[in-house]
PDB file of C-alpha atoms in Angstrom:
ATOM      1  CA  UNK A1061     -50.871  31.774 -60.274  1.00 39.00           C
ATOM      2  CA  UNK A1062     -51.483  28.400 -61.714  1.00 46.00           C
ATOM      3  CA  UNK A1063     -49.199  25.721 -60.568  1.00 49.00           C
ATOM      4  CA  UNK A1064     -47.838  23.248 -62.993  1.00 49.00           C
ATOM      5  CA  UNK A1065     -46.847  19.811 -61.791  1.00 52.00           C
ATOM      6  CA  UNK A1066     -43.170  18.958 -61.941  1.00 51.00           C
ATOM      7  CA  UNK A1067     -41.852  22.494 -61.922  1.00 51.00           C
ATOM      8  CA  UNK A1068     -39.080  23.206 -59.438  1.00 56.00           C
ATOM      9  CA  UNK A1069     -39.800  26.837 -58.766  1.00 58.00           C
ATOM     10  CA  UNK A1070     -43.361  26.277 -57.643  1.00 78.00           C
ATOM     11  CA  UNK A1071     -44.500  26.806 -54.069  1.00 87.00           C
ATOM     12  CA  UNK A1072     -45.389  23.543 -52.325  1.00 86.00           C
ATOM     13  CA  UNK A1073     -48.950  22.936 -51.309  1.00 91.00           C
ATOM     14  CA  UNK A1074     -49.933  22.389 -47.700  1.00 90.00           C
ATOM     15  CA  UNK A1075     -50.360  18.670 -48.386  1.00 92.00           C
ATOM     16  CA  UNK A1076     -46.843  18.475 -49.801  1.00 90.00           C
ATOM     17  CA  UNK A1077     -45.476  20.350 -46.795  1.00 91.00           C
ATOM     18  CA  UNK A1078     -47.284  17.960 -44.441  1.00 91.00           C
ATOM     19  CA  UNK A1079     -45.888  15.003 -46.380  1.00 91.00           C
ATOM     20  CA  UNK A1080     -42.369  16.454 -46.191  1.00 91.00           C
ATOM     21  CA  UNK A1081     -42.755  17.128 -42.461  1.00 92.00           C
ATOM     22  CA  UNK A1082     -44.046  13.584 -41.920  1.00 91.00           C
ATOM     23  CA  UNK A1083     -41.131  12.151 -43.920  1.00 90.00           C
ATOM     24  CA  UNK A1084     -38.666  14.244 -41.936  1.00 92.00           C
ATOM     25  CA  UNK A1085     -40.274  13.070 -38.686  1.00 91.00           C
ATOM     26  CA  UNK A1086     -39.920   9.466 -39.751  1.00 90.00           C
ATOM     27  CA  UNK A1087     -36.284  10.011 -40.735  1.00 91.00           C
ATOM     28  CA  UNK A1088     -35.546  11.724 -37.420  1.00 90.00           C
ATOM     29  CA  UNK A1089     -37.342   8.946 -35.544  1.00 88.00           C
ATOM     30  CA  UNK A1090     -35.208   6.330 -37.264  1.00 89.00           C
ATOM     31  CA  UNK A1091     -32.040   8.322 -36.563  1.00 89.00           C
ATOM     32  CA  UNK A1092     -32.981   8.685 -32.887  1.00 88.00           C
ATOM     33  CA  UNK A1093     -33.705   4.954 -32.644  1.00 87.00           C
ATOM     34  CA  UNK A1094     -30.356   4.216 -34.291  1.00 84.00           C
ATOM     35  CA  UNK A1095     -28.537   6.546 -31.921  1.00 85.00           C
ATOM     36  CA  UNK A1096     -30.300   4.994 -28.914  1.00 83.00           C
ATOM     37  CA  UNK A1097     -29.411   1.506 -30.112  1.00 82.00           C
ATOM     38  CA  UNK A1098     -25.815   2.577 -30.634  1.00 83.00           C
ATOM     39  CA  UNK A1099     -25.724   4.085 -27.112  1.00 80.00           C
ATOM     40  CA  UNK A1100     -27.152   0.874 -25.676  1.00 79.00           C
ATOM     41  CA  UNK A1101     -24.555  -1.079 -27.633  1.00 81.00           C
ATOM     42  CA  UNK A1102     -21.742   1.103 -26.262  1.00 79.00           C
ATOM     43  CA  UNK A1103     -23.125   0.698 -22.743  1.00 80.00           C
ATOM     44  CA  UNK A1104     -23.298  -3.068 -23.219  1.00 82.00           C
ATOM     45  CA  UNK A1105     -19.758  -3.160 -24.574  1.00 83.00           C
ATOM     46  CA  UNK A1106     -18.522  -1.127 -21.613  1.00 85.00           C
ATOM     47  CA  UNK A1107     -20.254  -3.471 -19.178  1.00 88.00           C
ATOM     48  CA  UNK A1108     -18.831  -6.499 -20.957  1.00 87.00           C
ATOM     49  CA  UNK A1109     -15.332  -5.000 -20.891  1.00 89.00           C
ATOM     50  CA  UNK A1110     -15.692  -4.191 -17.182  1.00 92.00           C
ATOM     51  CA  UNK A1111     -16.802  -7.753 -16.465  1.00 92.00           C
ATOM     52  CA  UNK A1112     -13.880  -9.088 -18.490  1.00 92.00           C
ATOM     53  CA  UNK A1113     -11.383  -6.884 -16.628  1.00 92.00           C
ATOM     54  CA  UNK A1114     -12.865  -7.923 -13.282  1.00 92.00           C
ATOM     55  CA  UNK A1115     -12.568 -11.575 -14.233  1.00 93.00           C
ATOM     56  CA  UNK A1116      -8.974 -11.067 -15.396  1.00 93.00           C
ATOM     57  CA  UNK A1117      -8.078  -9.290 -12.157  1.00 94.00           C
ATOM     58  CA  UNK A1118      -9.624 -12.063 -10.069  1.00 93.00           C
ATOM     59  CA  UNK A1119      -7.761 -14.718 -12.019  1.00 93.00           C
ATOM     60  CA  UNK A1120      -4.472 -12.814 -11.667  1.00 93.00           C
ATOM     61  CA  UNK A1121      -5.121 -12.370  -7.945  1.00 93.00           C
ATOM     62  CA  UNK A1122      -5.763 -16.090  -7.515  1.00 93.00           C
ATOM     63  CA  UNK A1123      -2.602 -16.863  -9.489  1.00 94.00           C
ATOM     64  CA  UNK A1124      -0.497 -14.514  -7.355  1.00 94.00           C
ATOM     65  CA  UNK A1125      -1.993 -15.959  -4.177  1.00 94.00           C
ATOM     66  CA  UNK A1126      -1.102 -19.476  -5.296  1.00 94.00           C
ATOM     67  CA  UNK A1127       2.436 -18.376  -6.182  1.00 94.00           C
ATOM     68  CA  UNK A1128       2.810 -16.729  -2.767  1.00 93.00           C
ATOM     69  CA  UNK A1129       1.640 -19.898  -1.035  1.00 94.00           C
ATOM     70  CA  UNK A1130       4.115 -22.011  -3.000  1.00 93.00           C
ATOM     71  CA  UNK A1131       6.948 -19.574  -2.273  1.00 94.00           C
ATOM     72  CA  UNK A1132       5.954 -19.437   1.406  1.00 93.00           C
ATOM     73  CA  UNK A1133       5.999 -23.222   1.665  1.00 94.00           C
ATOM     74  CA  UNK A1134       9.362 -23.287  -0.086  1.00 94.00           C
ATOM     75  CA  UNK A1135      10.838 -20.704   2.299  1.00 94.00           C
ATOM     76  CA  UNK A1136       9.369 -22.513   5.298  1.00 93.00           C
ATOM     77  CA  UNK A1137      11.032 -25.731   4.142  1.00 93.00           C
ATOM     78  CA  UNK A1138      14.360 -23.952   3.668  1.00 94.00           C
ATOM     79  CA  UNK A1139      14.093 -22.414   7.141  1.00 94.00           C
ATOM     80  CA  UNK A1140      13.363 -25.827   8.670  1.00 94.00           C
ATOM     81  CA  UNK A1141      16.360 -27.346   6.904  1.00 94.00           C
ATOM     82  CA  UNK A1142      18.610 -24.525   8.112  1.00 95.00           C
ATOM     83  CA  UNK A1143      17.237 -24.778  11.648  1.00 93.00           C
ATOM     84  CA  UNK A1144      17.854 -28.507  11.686  1.00 93.00           C
ATOM     85  CA  UNK A1145      21.401 -27.927  10.445  1.00 93.00           C
ATOM     86  CA  UNK A1146      22.031 -25.293  13.111  1.00 93.00           C
ATOM     87  CA  UNK A1147      20.602 -27.593  15.786  1.00 93.00           C
ATOM     88  CA  UNK A1148      22.844 -30.421  14.640  1.00 93.00           C
ATOM     89  CA  UNK A1149      25.899 -28.119  14.686  1.00 94.00           C
ATOM     90  CA  UNK A1150      24.983 -26.898  18.171  1.00 92.00           C
ATOM     91  CA  UNK A1151      24.644 -30.476  19.381  1.00 92.00           C
ATOM     92  CA  UNK A1152      28.042 -31.354  17.917  1.00 92.00           C
ATOM     93  CA  UNK A1153      29.660 -28.294  19.570  1.00 91.00           C
ATOM     94  CA  UNK A1154      27.919 -29.080  22.869  1.00 86.00           C
ATOM     95  CA  UNK A1155      29.211 -32.640  22.712  1.00 88.00           C
ATOM     96  CA  UNK A1156      32.734 -31.349  21.984  1.00 88.00           C
ATOM     97  CA  UNK A1157      32.567 -28.913  24.915  1.00 84.00           C
ATOM     98  CA  UNK A1158      31.159 -31.604  27.186  1.00 81.00           C
ATOM     99  CA  UNK A1159      33.936 -33.950  26.114  1.00 85.00           C
ATOM    100  CA  UNK A1160      36.633 -31.371  26.955  1.00 86.00           C
ATOM    101  CA  UNK A1161      35.065 -30.357  30.260  1.00 82.00           C
ATOM    102  CA  UNK A1162      36.581 -32.087  33.305  1.00 87.00           C
ATOM    103  CA  UNK A1163      34.315 -34.437  35.277  1.00 88.00           C
ATOM    104  CA  UNK A1164      34.177 -32.333  38.485  1.00 87.00           C
ATOM    105  CA  UNK A1165      33.046 -29.261  36.497  1.00 84.00           C
ATOM    106  CA  UNK A1166      30.344 -31.294  34.734  1.00 82.00           C
ATOM    107  CA  UNK A1167      29.067 -32.580  38.065  1.00 86.00           C
ATOM    108  CA  UNK A1168      28.952 -29.082  39.517  1.00 84.00           C
ATOM    109  CA  UNK A1169      27.167 -27.758  36.416  1.00 83.00           C
ATOM    110  CA  UNK A1170      24.628 -30.558  36.712  1.00 83.00           C
ATOM    111  CA  UNK A1171      24.021 -29.711  40.364  1.00 86.00           C
ATOM    112  CA  UNK A1172      23.574 -26.020  39.519  1.00 82.00           C
ATOM    113  CA  UNK A1173      21.142 -26.932  36.741  1.00 80.00           C
ATOM    114  CA  UNK A1174      19.103 -29.157  39.044  1.00 83.00           C
ATOM    115  CA  UNK A1175      19.109 -26.483  41.711  1.00 79.00           C
ATOM    116  CA  UNK A1176      17.909 -23.929  39.158  1.00 72.00           C
ATOM    117  CA  UNK A1177      15.076 -26.209  38.039  1.00 77.00           C
ATOM    118  CA  UNK A1178      13.864 -26.721  41.584  1.00 82.00           C
ATOM    119  CA  UNK A1179      14.369 -23.100  42.719  1.00 75.00           C
ATOM    120  CA  UNK A1180      13.130 -21.083  39.762  1.00 77.00           C
ATOM    121  CA  UNK A1181      11.851 -18.056  41.698  1.00 80.00           C
ATOM    122  CA  UNK A1182      15.182 -17.118  43.335  1.00 76.00           C
ATOM    123  CA  UNK A1183      16.921 -17.586  40.000  1.00 70.00           C
ATOM    124  CA  UNK A1184      14.459 -15.242  38.276  1.00 82.00           C
ATOM    125  CA  UNK A1185      14.961 -12.689  41.048  1.00 83.00           C
ATOM    126  CA  UNK A1186      18.719 -12.923  40.649  1.00 83.00           C
ATOM    127  CA  UNK A1187      18.389 -12.501  36.868  1.00 86.00           C
ATOM    128  CA  UNK A1188      16.223  -9.409  37.319  1.00 89.00           C
ATOM    129  CA  UNK A1189      18.692  -7.929  39.774  1.00 90.00           C
ATOM    130  CA  UNK A1190      21.547  -8.472  37.313  1.00 90.00           C
ATOM    131  CA  UNK A1191      19.470  -6.888  34.564  1.00 91.00           C
ATOM    132  CA  UNK A1192      18.713  -3.852  36.741  1.00 92.00           C
ATOM    133  CA  UNK A1193      22.399  -3.398  37.534  1.00 92.00           C
ATOM    134  CA  UNK A1194      23.237  -3.597  33.819  1.00 89.00           C
ATOM    135  CA  UNK A1195      20.651  -0.939  33.000  1.00 89.00           C
ATOM    136  CA  UNK A1196      21.910   1.407  35.709  1.00 89.00           C
ATOM    137  CA  UNK A1197      25.523   0.939  34.622  1.00 89.00           C
ATOM    138  CA  UNK A1198      24.715   1.534  30.946  1.00 86.00           C
ATOM    139  CA  UNK A1199      22.782   4.721  31.739  1.00 85.00           C
ATOM    140  CA  UNK A1200      25.567   5.981  33.963  1.00 83.00           C
ATOM    141  CA  UNK A1201      28.060   5.345  31.175  1.00 78.00           C
ATOM    142  CA  UNK A1202      26.058   7.532  28.755  1.00 74.00           C
ATOM    143  CA  UNK A1203      26.261  10.600  30.967  1.00 66.00           C
TER     144      UNK A1203
END
């Protein structure tokens, strides 16, 4: 059979088949390179997004830490103001009680206080004994 150039129903020659195979190989090679580049691009985008999220989380953490420190300082200041107010009220009440207390009772209280300061060990022992009695009484009351 004689082959005529340009006819569609003719059987390709080995050279034409080799050329087609080579063209297909080149096309596949380019497609593989494109897919690899796209995969690398996706990997790079994922890494960039992860770095961005990490940076955002660190910034948010630093912001929350700063807010907590400010709030802590604010609460500490409020507590100090309240403590000072309570101390002032206690001093006023103590002065009122001291003013109403008769002189002989004040003198006796002062003597007891001085005695307690100089004899701490017996006072601690007495306090422990009172505590022990309270514990025994409370347990006996439960039964």
